[in-house]
mmCIF file of C-alpha atoms in Angstrom:
data_model
loop_
_atom_site.group_PDB
_atom_site.id
_atom_site.type_symbol
_atom_site.label_atom_id
_atom_site.label_comp_id
_atom_site.label_asym_id
_atom_site.label_seq_id
_atom_site.Cartn_x
_atom_site.Cartn_y
_atom_site.Cartn_z
ATOM 1 C CA MET A 1 69.124 -14.884 -81.011
ATOM 2 C CA ARG A 2 67.646 -17.892 -82.433
ATOM 3 C CA ILE A 3 64.611 -16.920 -84.864
ATOM 4 C CA GLY A 4 62.143 -19.481 -86.236
ATOM 5 C CA ILE A 5 60.428 -18.847 -89.666
ATOM 6 C CA CYS A 6 56.365 -20.391 -90.193
ATOM 7 C CA ALA A 7 54.177 -19.162 -92.645
ATOM 8 C CA PRO A 8 50.576 -19.657 -91.977
ATOM 9 C CA SER A 9 48.979 -17.396 -95.116
ATOM 10 C CA THR A 10 51.193 -18.427 -98.382
ATOM 11 C CA PRO A 11 54.425 -19.941 -99.306
ATOM 12 C CA PHE A 12 58.226 -19.041 -99.673
ATOM 13 C CA THR A 13 60.884 -19.858 -102.350
ATOM 14 C CA ARG A 14 64.498 -21.225 -100.659
ATOM 15 C CA GLU A 15 66.211 -18.886 -103.685
ATOM 16 C CA ASP A 16 64.641 -15.950 -101.061
ATOM 17 C CA ALA A 17 64.835 -17.897 -97.891
ATOM 18 C CA ALA A 18 68.213 -17.461 -99.214
ATOM 19 C CA ARG A 19 68.629 -14.336 -99.609
ATOM 20 C CA VAL A 20 66.951 -12.320 -95.892
ATOM 21 C CA THR A 21 69.717 -15.577 -94.811
ATOM 22 C CA ALA A 22 72.801 -14.595 -95.452
ATOM 23 C CA LEU A 23 71.742 -10.448 -95.540
ATOM 24 C CA ALA A 24 71.438 -11.990 -91.904
ATOM 25 C CA PHE A 25 74.602 -12.858 -92.109
ATOM 26 C CA SER A 26 75.664 -10.676 -93.154
ATOM 27 C CA THR A 27 73.804 -7.801 -90.598
ATOM 28 C CA TYR A 28 73.794 -9.212 -87.437
ATOM 29 C CA PRO A 29 75.868 -12.183 -87.222
ATOM 30 C CA ALA A 30 74.401 -12.818 -83.845
ATOM 31 C CA ALA A 31 70.615 -13.950 -85.618
ATOM 32 C CA GLU A 32 70.315 -17.779 -86.232
ATOM 33 C CA LEU A 33 67.419 -17.877 -88.457
ATOM 34 C CA VAL A 34 65.297 -21.255 -88.848
ATOM 35 C CA PHE A 35 63.344 -21.650 -91.917
ATOM 36 C CA HIS A 36 61.116 -24.829 -91.191
ATOM 37 C CA ASP A 37 60.051 -26.764 -94.239
ATOM 38 C CA GLN A 38 56.625 -25.521 -93.983
ATOM 39 C CA CYS A 39 57.178 -22.235 -95.085
ATOM 40 C CA PHE A 40 58.232 -24.273 -98.941
ATOM 41 C CA ALA A 41 54.691 -26.087 -99.423
ATOM 42 C CA GLU A 42 52.669 -25.293 -101.550
ATOM 43 C CA ALA A 43 48.613 -26.690 -101.799
ATOM 44 C CA GLY A 44 46.964 -24.629 -103.784
ATOM 45 C CA HIS A 45 46.469 -20.672 -102.501
ATOM 46 C CA PHE A 46 48.555 -21.554 -98.811
ATOM 47 C CA ALA A 47 51.884 -22.987 -97.773
ATOM 48 C CA GLY A 48 51.038 -26.703 -97.742
ATOM 49 C CA PRO A 49 46.960 -27.702 -95.574
ATOM 50 C CA ASP A 50 45.311 -26.609 -92.399
ATOM 51 C CA HIS A 51 46.610 -29.226 -90.317
ATOM 52 C CA GLU A 52 50.869 -28.286 -91.671
ATOM 53 C CA ARG A 53 50.825 -24.574 -91.711
ATOM 54 C CA CYS A 54 49.247 -24.833 -87.833
ATOM 55 C CA ALA A 55 51.347 -28.122 -86.715
ATOM 56 C CA ALA A 56 54.599 -26.108 -87.609
ATOM 57 C CA PHE A 57 53.843 -22.726 -85.996
ATOM 58 C CA VAL A 58 52.638 -24.637 -82.672
ATOM 59 C CA ASP A 59 55.799 -26.894 -82.451
ATOM 60 C CA MET A 60 58.228 -23.781 -83.146
ATOM 61 C CA ALA A 61 56.513 -21.196 -80.617
ATOM 62 C CA ASN A 62 56.819 -24.349 -78.608
ATOM 63 C CA ASP A 63 60.179 -24.722 -78.975
ATOM 64 C CA SER A 64 62.368 -23.162 -75.738
ATOM 65 C CA ASN A 65 65.389 -22.582 -78.396
ATOM 66 C CA LEU A 66 64.098 -19.886 -79.832
ATOM 67 C CA ASP A 67 63.975 -16.896 -78.899
ATOM 68 C CA ALA A 68 61.461 -15.148 -81.838
ATOM 69 C CA ILE A 69 59.043 -16.289 -84.263
ATOM 70 C CA TRP A 70 58.571 -13.959 -87.828
ATOM 71 C CA PHE A 71 55.933 -14.912 -90.111
ATOM 72 C CA VAL A 72 57.560 -15.301 -93.411
ATOM 73 C CA ARG A 73 54.169 -13.176 -95.427
ATOM 74 C CA GLY A 74 51.080 -12.961 -95.288
ATOM 75 C CA GLY A 75 48.185 -13.639 -98.282
ATOM 76 C CA TYR A 76 45.630 -15.150 -97.281
ATOM 77 C CA GLY A 77 44.737 -18.120 -94.175
ATOM 78 C CA ALA A 78 46.212 -17.407 -91.043
ATOM 79 C CA CYS A 79 42.333 -17.086 -89.625
ATOM 80 C CA ARG A 80 41.295 -20.917 -90.823
ATOM 81 C CA ILE A 81 44.817 -22.256 -88.050
ATOM 82 C CA ALA A 82 44.371 -19.075 -85.446
ATOM 83 C CA GLN A 83 42.388 -20.603 -83.014
ATOM 84 C CA ASP A 84 43.448 -23.991 -82.341
ATOM 85 C CA ALA A 85 47.232 -23.281 -83.005
ATOM 86 C CA VAL A 86 46.743 -20.207 -80.411
ATOM 87 C CA ALA A 87 44.810 -22.946 -78.733
ATOM 88 C CA ALA A 88 47.716 -25.476 -78.383
ATOM 89 C CA LEU A 89 50.466 -23.433 -76.397
ATOM 90 C CA ARG A 90 52.154 -24.555 -74.417
ATOM 91 C CA SER A 91 54.291 -22.097 -71.824
ATOM 92 C CA ALA A 92 57.058 -21.707 -73.733
ATOM 93 C CA ALA A 93 55.172 -19.672 -76.163
ATOM 94 C CA GLY A 94 55.103 -17.204 -73.864
ATOM 95 C CA ASP A 95 58.553 -15.684 -73.547
ATOM 96 C CA LYS A 96 58.998 -15.262 -77.168
ATOM 97 C CA ILE A 97 58.737 -11.779 -80.342
ATOM 98 C CA TYR A 98 55.790 -12.444 -82.571
ATOM 99 C CA MET A 99 56.791 -10.950 -85.383
ATOM 100 C CA GLY A 100 54.607 -9.702 -89.050
ATOM 101 C CA TYR A 101 51.385 -7.533 -90.892
ATOM 102 C CA SER A 102 49.080 -8.056 -93.158
ATOM 103 C CA ASP A 103 47.141 -11.961 -93.237
ATOM 104 C CA ALA A 104 49.772 -12.473 -90.534
ATOM 105 C CA GLY A 105 47.535 -9.770 -88.089
ATOM 106 C CA ASN A 106 44.717 -12.551 -87.367
ATOM 107 C CA LEU A 107 47.095 -14.672 -85.585
ATOM 108 C CA LEU A 108 49.080 -11.326 -84.346
ATOM 109 C CA GLY A 109 45.624 -10.241 -82.795
ATOM 110 C CA ALA A 110 44.734 -13.838 -81.541
ATOM 111 C CA LEU A 111 48.207 -14.415 -79.507
ATOM 112 C CA TYR A 112 47.652 -10.446 -78.078
ATOM 113 C CA ARG A 113 44.294 -11.068 -77.270
ATOM 114 C CA ALA A 114 45.786 -14.149 -74.955
ATOM 115 C CA LYS A 115 47.880 -12.507 -73.197
ATOM 116 C CA ILE A 116 51.196 -14.828 -75.425
ATOM 117 C CA GLY A 117 54.626 -13.413 -76.033
ATOM 118 C CA ARG A 118 55.906 -9.851 -77.076
ATOM 119 C CA VAL A 119 53.366 -9.337 -79.995
ATOM 120 C CA CYS A 120 54.994 -6.803 -82.505
ATOM 121 C CA HIS A 121 53.573 -5.660 -86.252
ATOM 122 C CA GLY A 122 56.102 -5.024 -88.495
ATOM 123 C CA PRO A 123 58.371 -6.880 -91.317
ATOM 124 C CA MET A 124 58.629 -9.983 -93.194
ATOM 125 C CA PRO A 125 61.487 -12.004 -94.736
ATOM 126 C CA ALA A 126 59.330 -11.805 -98.249
ATOM 127 C CA ASP A 127 59.621 -7.836 -97.539
ATOM 128 C CA ILE A 128 63.075 -8.967 -99.071
ATOM 129 C CA ARG A 129 61.248 -9.277 -103.034
ATOM 130 C CA ARG A 130 60.407 -5.262 -102.444
ATOM 131 C CA ALA A 131 62.389 -1.837 -104.029
ATOM 132 C CA ASP A 132 64.884 -1.426 -100.548
ATOM 133 C CA GLY A 133 63.397 -4.365 -98.509
ATOM 134 C CA GLU A 134 66.643 -4.775 -97.556
ATOM 135 C CA SER A 135 66.302 -1.767 -95.423
ATOM 136 C CA ALA A 136 63.093 -4.225 -93.770
ATOM 137 C CA ILE A 137 64.844 -7.022 -92.689
ATOM 138 C CA ILE A 138 67.316 -4.855 -91.408
ATOM 139 C CA ARG A 139 64.720 -2.906 -89.295
ATOM 140 C CA ALA A 140 63.150 -6.196 -88.256
ATOM 141 C CA LEU A 141 66.459 -7.478 -86.935
ATOM 142 C CA ASP A 142 67.403 -4.480 -85.780
ATOM 143 C CA TRP A 143 64.112 -4.532 -83.385
ATOM 144 C CA MET A 144 64.680 -8.012 -82.010
ATOM 145 C CA LEU A 145 68.187 -8.544 -81.187
ATOM 146 C CA HIS A 146 69.005 -4.116 -80.247
ATOM 147 C CA ALA A 147 65.433 -3.120 -79.850
ATOM 148 C CA SER A 148 66.397 -0.225 -81.708
ATOM 149 C CA PRO A 149 64.172 3.110 -81.101
ATOM 150 C CA GLN A 150 64.954 3.458 -84.465
ATOM 151 C CA ALA A 151 62.547 0.944 -85.899
ATOM 152 C CA LEU A 152 59.413 2.054 -83.874
ATOM 153 C CA GLU A 153 57.118 3.610 -85.696
ATOM 154 C CA GLN A 154 57.598 7.346 -84.557
ATOM 155 C CA HIS A 155 54.032 7.787 -82.459
ATOM 156 C CA VAL A 156 54.473 4.655 -80.377
ATOM 157 C CA GLN A 157 55.683 6.931 -77.286
ATOM 158 C CA ALA A 158 55.605 4.575 -73.186
ATOM 159 C CA GLY A 159 52.872 4.569 -71.791
ATOM 160 C CA THR A 160 50.987 4.663 -74.073
ATOM 161 C CA LYS A 161 49.448 0.831 -75.226
ATOM 162 C CA HIS A 162 48.743 0.396 -79.589
ATOM 163 C CA ALA A 163 48.147 -2.332 -81.327
ATOM 164 C CA ALA A 164 48.548 -2.302 -85.694
ATOM 165 C CA PHE A 165 46.475 -4.400 -88.528
ATOM 166 C CA ASN A 166 46.034 -4.350 -92.321
ATOM 167 C CA LEU A 167 42.510 -2.338 -92.422
ATOM 168 C CA MET A 168 40.481 -5.521 -94.252
ATOM 169 C CA THR A 169 42.069 -8.378 -92.089
ATOM 170 C CA LEU A 170 40.488 -6.235 -88.782
ATOM 171 C CA ALA A 171 37.871 -5.810 -90.686
ATOM 172 C CA MET A 172 37.113 -9.209 -91.379
ATOM 173 C CA MET A 173 39.123 -10.378 -87.024
ATOM 174 C CA VAL A 174 35.808 -7.400 -85.359
ATOM 175 C CA GLY A 175 33.376 -9.828 -84.239
ATOM 176 C CA THR A 176 35.834 -12.932 -83.773
ATOM 177 C CA PRO A 177 37.367 -14.508 -81.756
ATOM 178 C CA LEU A 178 41.295 -13.835 -82.217
ATOM 179 C CA MET A 179 40.154 -10.141 -81.526
ATOM 180 C CA PRO A 180 41.966 -8.888 -78.666
ATOM 181 C CA ASP A 181 40.514 -6.299 -76.658
ATOM 182 C CA LEU A 182 41.692 -2.369 -77.527
ATOM 183 C CA LYS A 183 40.718 -0.597 -74.540
ATOM 184 C CA GLY A 184 42.593 2.260 -74.058
ATOM 185 C CA HIS A 185 44.758 1.646 -77.498
ATOM 186 C CA VAL A 186 45.515 3.434 -79.959
ATOM 187 C CA LEU A 187 45.420 2.087 -83.113
ATOM 188 C CA MET A 188 47.551 1.880 -86.072
ATOM 189 C CA VAL A 189 45.853 1.071 -89.440
ATOM 190 C CA GLU A 190 46.989 0.834 -93.699
ATOM 191 C CA GLU A 191 46.016 -1.418 -96.229
ATOM 192 C CA VAL A 192 46.909 -2.225 -100.427
ATOM 193 C CA SER A 193 45.339 -3.456 -103.595
ATOM 194 C CA GLU A 194 42.062 -1.757 -102.487
ATOM 195 C CA TYR A 195 39.108 -0.091 -104.617
ATOM 196 C CA LEU A 196 37.374 3.241 -102.381
ATOM 197 C CA TYR A 197 34.660 1.934 -102.253
ATOM 198 C CA GLY A 198 35.231 -0.888 -99.571
ATOM 199 C CA TYR A 199 38.100 0.392 -98.413
ATOM 200 C CA ASP A 200 35.418 2.838 -97.779
ATOM 201 C CA ARG A 201 32.977 -0.105 -96.466
ATOM 202 C CA ALA A 202 36.164 -1.518 -94.485
ATOM 203 C CA PHE A 203 35.850 1.166 -91.919
ATOM 204 C CA PHE A 204 32.525 2.209 -91.566
ATOM 205 C CA HIS A 205 32.739 -1.870 -90.659
ATOM 206 C CA VAL A 206 35.999 -1.764 -87.787
ATOM 207 C CA THR A 207 34.605 2.060 -86.036
ATOM 208 C CA SER A 208 31.241 0.482 -85.957
ATOM 209 C CA HIS A 209 32.779 -2.017 -84.099
ATOM 210 C CA LEU A 210 34.869 -0.673 -82.302
ATOM 211 C CA GLN A 211 33.146 2.516 -81.371
ATOM 212 C CA SER A 212 32.243 1.392 -77.784
ATOM 213 C CA ALA A 213 35.891 -0.353 -77.252
ATOM 214 C CA GLY A 214 37.294 2.646 -75.438
ATOM 215 C CA LEU A 215 39.954 3.231 -78.184
ATOM 216 C CA ALA A 216 42.644 5.953 -77.659
ATOM 217 C CA GLY A 217 43.036 7.233 -80.979
ATOM 218 C CA LEU A 218 42.931 5.973 -84.554
ATOM 219 C CA ARG A 219 45.504 6.544 -86.757
ATOM 220 C CA LEU A 220 45.663 6.193 -90.570
ATOM 221 C CA GLY A 221 48.719 4.398 -92.281
ATOM 222 C CA ARG A 222 49.645 3.947 -95.843
ATOM 223 C CA VAL A 223 47.101 3.636 -98.239
ATOM 224 C CA SER A 224 48.676 2.325 -101.140
ATOM 225 C CA ASP A 225 47.964 0.759 -105.559
ATOM 226 C CA VAL A 226 44.774 2.195 -105.128
ATOM 227 C CA LEU A 227 42.626 -0.090 -107.405
ATOM 228 C CA GLU A 228 40.724 2.002 -109.596
ATOM 229 C CA ASN A 229 36.859 2.349 -110.429
ATOM 230 C CA ASP A 230 34.937 2.683 -113.064
ATOM 231 C CA ARG A 231 34.306 6.574 -111.939
ATOM 232 C CA PRO A 232 35.650 8.672 -109.492
ATOM 233 C CA PHE A 233 34.822 7.987 -105.913
ATOM 234 C CA GLY A 234 34.591 11.365 -104.554
ATOM 235 C CA GLU A 235 37.040 10.930 -101.661
ATOM 236 C CA GLY A 236 40.399 10.560 -100.823
ATOM 237 C CA THR A 237 41.572 8.101 -98.095
ATOM 238 C CA GLU A 238 42.639 10.159 -94.656
ATOM 239 C CA GLU A 239 38.433 11.654 -95.305
ATOM 240 C CA ILE A 240 36.597 8.451 -95.207
ATOM 241 C CA ALA A 241 38.936 7.643 -91.922
ATOM 242 C CA ARG A 242 38.025 10.698 -90.338
ATOM 243 C CA ARG A 243 34.141 11.331 -91.409
ATOM 244 C CA TRP A 244 33.935 7.557 -90.082
ATOM 245 C CA CYS A 245 35.977 8.332 -86.959
ATOM 246 C CA VAL A 246 33.917 11.770 -86.096
ATOM 247 C CA LYS A 247 30.183 9.586 -86.795
ATOM 248 C CA THR A 248 31.304 7.273 -84.495
ATOM 249 C CA GLY A 249 33.872 8.877 -81.834
ATOM 250 C CA ILE A 250 36.827 8.206 -82.474
ATOM 251 C CA ALA A 251 39.103 10.834 -81.888
ATOM 252 C CA TYR A 252 41.365 10.415 -85.655
ATOM 253 C CA LEU A 253 45.047 11.079 -84.811
ATOM 254 C CA GLY A 254 46.642 11.646 -87.331
ATOM 255 C CA ARG A 255 48.644 9.095 -89.969
ATOM 256 C CA ALA A 256 51.224 6.598 -89.151
ATOM 257 C CA ASP A 257 54.714 5.698 -90.739
ATOM 258 C CA ILE A 258 52.942 2.089 -91.426
ATOM 259 C CA GLY A 259 52.175 0.207 -95.167
ATOM 260 C CA HIS A 260 52.487 -2.463 -97.163
ATOM 261 C CA ASP A 261 55.963 -1.318 -97.921
ATOM 262 C CA ALA A 262 60.150 -1.419 -97.227
ATOM 263 C CA ASP A 263 59.465 1.960 -94.952
ATOM 264 C CA ASN A 264 56.775 -0.040 -92.156
ATOM 265 C CA LYS A 265 58.257 0.681 -89.431
ATOM 266 C CA ILE A 266 57.204 -0.625 -86.264
ATOM 267 C CA VAL A 267 54.415 -1.007 -83.904
ATOM 268 C CA PRO A 268 54.703 -2.918 -80.569
ATOM 269 C CA PHE A 269 51.091 -4.096 -79.189
ATOM 270 C CA GLY A 270 50.293 -2.894 -75.632
ATOM 271 C CA LEU A 271 52.986 -0.903 -73.160
ATOM 272 C CA ALA A 272 56.192 -2.581 -74.777
ATOM 273 C CA THR A 273 58.411 0.274 -76.821
ATOM 274 C CA SER A 274 60.959 -2.385 -76.678
ATOM 275 C CA SER A 275 61.901 -6.067 -77.580
ATOM 276 C CA ALA A 276 62.792 -6.683 -74.318
ATOM 277 C CA ALA A 277 60.165 -5.273 -72.463
ATOM 278 C CA THR A 278 57.116 -6.840 -71.433
#
């Protein structure tokens, strides 16, 4: 399997790319990782200007010699290119696996909306920087190469549609041309580095938009590195999620094993429960 790696948001380093490549070679020698040079470009916050990030993704997605596209890391920037990028895709893009999370959710949502490829919320090469990050890299490769059931989030079941997003990314996506139809889906959300009032506000926004979307339910992933406000918020993260689900009539289904950490499990979008499924 040849896996193309590009940076729709923020840049990576060649040193970390070498670490990921060495780990992949030692654990899954059948996986050839192809890092686009654009991963290492820098233009302020971004991995190159918008047109460069867009072109790198489009070139790799349209390359029939690549079997998967792996987004190198999150940050910010994917929403600025997603609509134009997806519009430029050709038939070869439809045969690929696409994997990432966090800000990459903008592209995952746009691809899923356009019914292009096999879209998965899952680890990215940047997870090599985390404690025990090697396990996240291995999990992603295990899924892309072997469709290992052990890599899946435990609640992903055959016959049920699923989707997963970072909550703040999803809050910015609802109501835009990037937002997919999630009717009949179990939606999983996670969050990192937000004040609880911001997390509460994002839940209000998302559930208000999706209360008539026909969701099968919502699961809450990990909410980590919560920022400390000048006074206690008075509710926990799950209490907030439950309250907004009750208020908007969305079934709250419990917790999900996803998050901004090395334990982040894989959630294929739609009915797919293996990387070979459609």
